[in-house]
Structures are given as C-alpha cells and as structure tokens.
Coordinates of C-alpha atoms in Angstrom, one line a residue:
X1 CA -19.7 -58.2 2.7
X2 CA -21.9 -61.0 1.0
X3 CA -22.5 -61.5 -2.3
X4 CA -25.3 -63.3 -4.3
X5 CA -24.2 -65.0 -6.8
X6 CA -27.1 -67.1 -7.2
X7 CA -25.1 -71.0 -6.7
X8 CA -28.7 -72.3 -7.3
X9 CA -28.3 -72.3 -11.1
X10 CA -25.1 -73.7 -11.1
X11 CA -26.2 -77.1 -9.9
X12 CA -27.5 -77.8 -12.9
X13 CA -25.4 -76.3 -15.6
X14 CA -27.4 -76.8 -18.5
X15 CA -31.0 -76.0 -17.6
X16 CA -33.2 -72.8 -17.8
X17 CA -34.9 -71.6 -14.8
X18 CA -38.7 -71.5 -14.5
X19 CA -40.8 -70.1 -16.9
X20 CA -42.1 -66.9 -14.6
X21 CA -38.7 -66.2 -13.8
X22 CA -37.4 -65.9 -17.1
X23 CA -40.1 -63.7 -18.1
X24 CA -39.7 -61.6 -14.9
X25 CA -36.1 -60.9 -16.2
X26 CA -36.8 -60.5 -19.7
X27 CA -39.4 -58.3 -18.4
X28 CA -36.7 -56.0 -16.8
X29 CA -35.0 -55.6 -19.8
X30 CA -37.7 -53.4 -20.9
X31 CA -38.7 -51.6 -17.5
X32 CA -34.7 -50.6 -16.4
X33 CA -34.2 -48.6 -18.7
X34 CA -37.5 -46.9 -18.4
X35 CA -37.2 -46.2 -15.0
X36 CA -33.8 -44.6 -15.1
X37 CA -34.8 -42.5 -18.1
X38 CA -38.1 -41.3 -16.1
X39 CA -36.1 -40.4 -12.9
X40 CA -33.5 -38.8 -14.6
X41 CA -35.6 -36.7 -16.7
X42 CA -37.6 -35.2 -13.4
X43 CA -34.3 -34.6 -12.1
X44 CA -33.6 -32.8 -14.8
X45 CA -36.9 -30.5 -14.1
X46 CA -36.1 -30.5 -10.5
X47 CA -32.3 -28.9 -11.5
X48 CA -34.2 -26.5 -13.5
X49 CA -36.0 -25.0 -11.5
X50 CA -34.6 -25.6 -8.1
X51 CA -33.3 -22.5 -6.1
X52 CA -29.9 -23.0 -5.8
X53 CA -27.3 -21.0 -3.5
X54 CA -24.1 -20.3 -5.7
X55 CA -22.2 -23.3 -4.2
X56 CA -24.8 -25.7 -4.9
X57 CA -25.6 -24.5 -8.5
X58 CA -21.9 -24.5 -9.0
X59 CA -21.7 -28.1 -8.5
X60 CA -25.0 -29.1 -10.3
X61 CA -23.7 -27.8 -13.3
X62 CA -24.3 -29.8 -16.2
X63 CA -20.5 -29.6 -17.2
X64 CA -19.4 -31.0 -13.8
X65 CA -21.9 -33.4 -13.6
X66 CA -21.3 -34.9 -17.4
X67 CA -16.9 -34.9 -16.4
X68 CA -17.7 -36.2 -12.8
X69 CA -20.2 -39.2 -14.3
X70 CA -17.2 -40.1 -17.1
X71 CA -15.0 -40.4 -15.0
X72 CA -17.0 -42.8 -12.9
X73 CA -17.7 -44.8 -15.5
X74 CA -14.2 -44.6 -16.7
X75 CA -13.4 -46.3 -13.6
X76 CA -16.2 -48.6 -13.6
X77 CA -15.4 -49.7 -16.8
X78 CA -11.8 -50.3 -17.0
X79 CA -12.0 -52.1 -13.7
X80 CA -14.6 -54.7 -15.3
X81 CA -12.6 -55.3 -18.4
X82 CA -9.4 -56.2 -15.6
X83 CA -11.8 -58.5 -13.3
X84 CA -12.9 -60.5 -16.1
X85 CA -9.6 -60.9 -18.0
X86 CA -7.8 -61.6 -14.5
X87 CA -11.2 -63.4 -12.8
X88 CA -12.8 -65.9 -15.8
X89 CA -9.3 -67.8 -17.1
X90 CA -8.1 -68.2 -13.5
X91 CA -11.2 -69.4 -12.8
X92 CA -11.0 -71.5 -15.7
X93 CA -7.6 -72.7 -14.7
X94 CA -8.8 -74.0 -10.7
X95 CA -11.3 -76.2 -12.7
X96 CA -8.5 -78.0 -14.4
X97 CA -7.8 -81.7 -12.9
X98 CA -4.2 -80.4 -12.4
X99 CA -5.1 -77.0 -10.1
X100 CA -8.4 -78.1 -8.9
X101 CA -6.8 -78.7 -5.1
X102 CA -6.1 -74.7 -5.1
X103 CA -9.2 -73.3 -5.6
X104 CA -10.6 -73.2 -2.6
X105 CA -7.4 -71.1 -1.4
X106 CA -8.1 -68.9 -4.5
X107 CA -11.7 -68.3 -3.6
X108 CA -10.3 -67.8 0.0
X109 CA -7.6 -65.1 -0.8
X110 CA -10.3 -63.4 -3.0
X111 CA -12.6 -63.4 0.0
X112 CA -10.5 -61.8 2.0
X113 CA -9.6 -59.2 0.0
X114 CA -13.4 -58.3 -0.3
X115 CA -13.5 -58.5 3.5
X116 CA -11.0 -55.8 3.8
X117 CA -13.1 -51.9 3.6
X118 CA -12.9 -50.6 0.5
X119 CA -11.9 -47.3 1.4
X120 CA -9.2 -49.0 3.5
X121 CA -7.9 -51.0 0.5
X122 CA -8.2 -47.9 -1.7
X123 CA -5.9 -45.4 0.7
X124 CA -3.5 -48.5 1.8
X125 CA -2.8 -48.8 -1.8
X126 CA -2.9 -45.3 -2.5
X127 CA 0.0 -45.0 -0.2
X128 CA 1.9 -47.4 -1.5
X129 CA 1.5 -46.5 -4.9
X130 CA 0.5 -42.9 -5.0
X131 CA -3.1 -41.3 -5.9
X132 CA -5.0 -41.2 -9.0
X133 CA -7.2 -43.0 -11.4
X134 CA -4.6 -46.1 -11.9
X135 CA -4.4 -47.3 -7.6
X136 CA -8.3 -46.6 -7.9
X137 CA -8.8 -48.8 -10.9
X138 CA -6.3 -51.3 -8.9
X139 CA -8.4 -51.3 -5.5
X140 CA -11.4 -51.6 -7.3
X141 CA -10.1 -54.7 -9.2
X142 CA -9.2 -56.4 -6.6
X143 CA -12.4 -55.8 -4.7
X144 CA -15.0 -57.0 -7.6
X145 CA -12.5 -60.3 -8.9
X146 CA -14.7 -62.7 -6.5
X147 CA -18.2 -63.0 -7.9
X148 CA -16.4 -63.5 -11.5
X149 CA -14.2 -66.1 -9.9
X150 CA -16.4 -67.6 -7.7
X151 CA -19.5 -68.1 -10.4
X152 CA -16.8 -69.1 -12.9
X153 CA -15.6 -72.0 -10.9
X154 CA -19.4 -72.8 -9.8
X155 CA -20.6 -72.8 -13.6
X156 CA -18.2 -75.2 -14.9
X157 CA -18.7 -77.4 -11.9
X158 CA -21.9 -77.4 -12.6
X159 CA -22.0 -78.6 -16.3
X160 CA -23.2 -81.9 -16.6
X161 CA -20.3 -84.1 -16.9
X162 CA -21.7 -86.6 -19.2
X163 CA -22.2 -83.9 -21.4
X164 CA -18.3 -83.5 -21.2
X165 CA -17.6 -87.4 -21.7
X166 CA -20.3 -87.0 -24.8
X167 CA -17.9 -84.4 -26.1
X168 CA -14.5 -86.4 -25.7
X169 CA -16.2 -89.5 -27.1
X170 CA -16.6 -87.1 -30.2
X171 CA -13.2 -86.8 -30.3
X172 CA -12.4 -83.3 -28.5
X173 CA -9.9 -82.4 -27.4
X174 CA -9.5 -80.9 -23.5
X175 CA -9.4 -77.7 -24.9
X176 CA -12.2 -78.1 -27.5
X177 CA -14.4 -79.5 -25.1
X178 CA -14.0 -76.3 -22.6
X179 CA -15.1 -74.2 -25.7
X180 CA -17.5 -76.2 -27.4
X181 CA -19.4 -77.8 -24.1
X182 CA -18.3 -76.1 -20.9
X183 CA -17.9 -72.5 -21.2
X184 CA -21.4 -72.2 -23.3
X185 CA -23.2 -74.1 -20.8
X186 CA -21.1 -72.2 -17.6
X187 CA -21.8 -68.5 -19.4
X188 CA -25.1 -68.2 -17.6
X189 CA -23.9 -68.5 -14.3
X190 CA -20.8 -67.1 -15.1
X191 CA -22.5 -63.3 -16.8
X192 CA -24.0 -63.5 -13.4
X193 CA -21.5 -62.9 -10.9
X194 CA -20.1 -60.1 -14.1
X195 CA -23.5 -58.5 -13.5
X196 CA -22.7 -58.5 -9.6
X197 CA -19.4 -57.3 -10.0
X198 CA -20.2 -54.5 -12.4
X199 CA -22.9 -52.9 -9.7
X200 CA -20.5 -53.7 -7.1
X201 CA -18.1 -51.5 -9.0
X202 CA -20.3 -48.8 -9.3
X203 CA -21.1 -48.3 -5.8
X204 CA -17.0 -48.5 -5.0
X205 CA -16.1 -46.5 -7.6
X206 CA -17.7 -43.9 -5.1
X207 CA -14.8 -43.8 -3.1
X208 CA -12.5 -42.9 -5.6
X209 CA -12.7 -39.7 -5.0
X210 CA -10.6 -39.7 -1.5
X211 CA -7.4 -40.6 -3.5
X212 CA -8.6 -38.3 -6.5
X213 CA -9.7 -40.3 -9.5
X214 CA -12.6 -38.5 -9.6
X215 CA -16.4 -40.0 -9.9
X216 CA -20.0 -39.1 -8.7
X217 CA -18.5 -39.4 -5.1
X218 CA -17.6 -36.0 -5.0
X219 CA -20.6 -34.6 -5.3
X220 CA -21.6 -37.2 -2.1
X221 CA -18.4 -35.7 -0.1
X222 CA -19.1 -32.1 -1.0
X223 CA -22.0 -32.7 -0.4
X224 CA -21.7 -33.7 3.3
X225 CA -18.8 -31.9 4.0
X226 CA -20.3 -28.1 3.4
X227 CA -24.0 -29.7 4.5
X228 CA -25.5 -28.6 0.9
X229 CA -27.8 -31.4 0.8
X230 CA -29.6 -31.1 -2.9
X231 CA -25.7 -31.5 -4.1
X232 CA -25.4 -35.0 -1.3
X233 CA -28.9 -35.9 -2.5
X234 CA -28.0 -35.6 -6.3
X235 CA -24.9 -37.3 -6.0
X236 CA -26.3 -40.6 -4.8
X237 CA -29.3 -40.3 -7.1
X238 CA -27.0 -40.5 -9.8
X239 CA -24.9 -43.2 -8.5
X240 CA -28.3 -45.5 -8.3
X241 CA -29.4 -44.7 -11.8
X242 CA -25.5 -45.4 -13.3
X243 CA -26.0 -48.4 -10.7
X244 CA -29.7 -49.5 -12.7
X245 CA -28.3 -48.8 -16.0
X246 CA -25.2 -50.9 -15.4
X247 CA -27.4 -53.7 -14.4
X248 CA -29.5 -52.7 -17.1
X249 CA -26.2 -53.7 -19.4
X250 CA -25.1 -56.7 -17.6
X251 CA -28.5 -58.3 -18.1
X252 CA -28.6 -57.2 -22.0
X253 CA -24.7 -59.0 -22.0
X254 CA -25.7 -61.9 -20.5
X255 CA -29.5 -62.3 -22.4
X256 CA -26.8 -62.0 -26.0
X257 CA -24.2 -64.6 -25.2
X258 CA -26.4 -67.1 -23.6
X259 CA -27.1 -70.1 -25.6
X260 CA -30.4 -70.4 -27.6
X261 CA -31.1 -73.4 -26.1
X262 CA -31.4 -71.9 -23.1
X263 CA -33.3 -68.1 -23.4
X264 CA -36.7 -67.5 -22.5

C-alpha cells in the first residue's frame, strides 16, 4: 500500500509552499467540518424516518451507534498517541551522525510491516496474543508507525543545514540545536505524515472488529453478513465522516504548532 507523504516539502525544510495552496488548505479548515456536520445531520433525517425491519433498527440505534463510534475512536486514538511516541524520537534518533547508517533498514522494516494485510497482521497477532482492544491497538500501531517515521526522517533531512551550523556557531549545543532549529523547521513535514497516519488508522481500525475490539466495522460486517444494506451503508458513511473529521483534526494540529514564520 502507498502512502503520500508529500517528500516535496521536505526538500526545502524551511520554506512555505505557494500562496494558492496555503489558502486552499486554510480554506479546508473551514469547509471539513461543514461538510461532515451537513452529511451527518441528513443522516440523521434519513434514520428518522427510514423504514427499518427490526434487525436493522436494532443496529441503528443511537445507543449502539454512539458505543460502536467510541470505541473506534478509542482505538484510533490510543494507537496515534503510540505511533508518535514510538515513530518521531526513533525517527529522531536515525538522523543522528551515530545511527544515520540504519535508517534505511528502519524505514525498510517499517515498510514491510505495512506491506503485510492488515487483517492478516491483526488475526496473526490476535493469535499470539489473544483478542481484544490491546492486540488491536498493537496491530494498528504497527501498521500506521511509517508515515510518522518516514516524514520524520525526511523533515530533518530537509532543514537547511547552514541553518544548523548558524545555530552551533551560537553556541548550541547538539541537543539545543534539534529543539531550537530542527524540530521547528521539520514539524511541517513531520504533522504530515501524523495526519496520514491518523486517517490511515481510522480506516484500519475497521477491522477491529474480527478480533473483538469493537468499532464502526461492525455495523460494515453485520451489515454484509445478514445482506441488511442501510446498516452496511451506514456503517461506512460513518467511517468516512470520523475519517474527514480526523483529518479535519490533523490539519487544525498541524496549522497550531507550525511556526509563524511559516503559516499562511
């Protein structure tokens, strides 16, 4: 499976990109949320008034829905926090003179792990270490740690090393330099393969529900398995709005801890 996470704006570390771009995705930050909230709401009215069999209004029920989307973005959550504690100071570490030789067998290992299926990682695991919410949080971990990793590695890379030399001559120290010069200017690139990884998450998290942790896939497999399709349809409508609103999130996150210098 490929993911973008957009190596163009790494080259230069340090510089915005073009005016009609950033507006486009300040732009977003506005329309997201109103799309999700519009959809959502004439769901709403289609649930309403929709004529349900007993099975299907069973599922649809605002209780099951509310538990079924927590616990999908339980897992969606908790597996984030892990990639980018695990993902962004490893990543940080393979920039390091020292361990710079082994991160192209970091990336590697992390590409092959999001090579595997996910729903073969997830029962592999879940057979090895029994089913629930913790193998699924696990699995999903280890499936979303490249775009962190990778971006992290690309937006240091990418920061302008004079910049760095400025920053020693000032009399920085290795570590003071990383925080003060490095990380600021690597955040952009960096928030963007979070953002990748969060919707990534989102749409795996789907598959949770095979080992039971629960999530918005279960109304997709009850869906499919007793062919009540407003309950199939509904549960990946859902999943794409979490998806938008998770995006939504990621591009608020990245727009707050991007340096001044360089926001739209």
């Amino acid at each position: 499976m490929s993911i973008d996470t957009e190596p163009s704006t790494a080259g230069s570390g340090t510089r915005p990109g073009p005016p009609s771009r950033r507006r486009g995705g300040t732009a977003m930050l506005f329309v997201l949320p109103l799309v999700v909230a519009v959809v959502f709401a004439a769901w709403l009215l289609w649930r309403a008034n929709a004529d349900l069999d007993s099975i299907e209004a069973r599922q649809l029920e605002w209780i099951t829905i509310s538990t079924l989307l927590w616990e999908h973005v339980e897992l969606t959550a908790v597996s984030a926090i892990l990639v980018v504690v695990i993902a962004v100071p490893l990543g940080i570490a393979l920039t390091r003179p020292a361990s710079r030789a082994l991160a192209p067998v970091a990336v590697g290992v992390a590409n092959a792990g999001q090579a595997a299926p996910a729903i073969g990682l997830l029962v592999l695991l879940a057979i090895w270490m029994g089913f629930g919410f913790g193998t699924a949080v696990v699995a999903l971990t280890l499936y979303a740690v490249l775009p962190v990793l990778r971006n992290t590695i690309t937006g240091i890379e990418g920061v302008d090393p004079t910049l760095v030399e400025a920053g020693r001559g000032l009399g920085m120290s290795g570590f003071g330099v990383l925080l003060r010069v490095e990380l600021p200017l690597a955040l952009p690139v960096i928030m963007t393969g979070v953002r990748t990884a969060l919707v990534l998450l989102v749409g795996t998290a789907t598959l949770a529900t095979f080992i039971n942790a629960g999530g918005l896939g279960s109304l997709i497999v009850t869906g499919i398995t007793l062919f009540r399709y407003p309950v199939l349809v509904s549960g990946a409508l859902l999943v794409a709005l979490l998806a938008l609103l998770v995006d939504w999130a990621g591009r608020m996150l990245e727009f707050s801890v991007r340096p001044k210098g360089l926001r739209s």
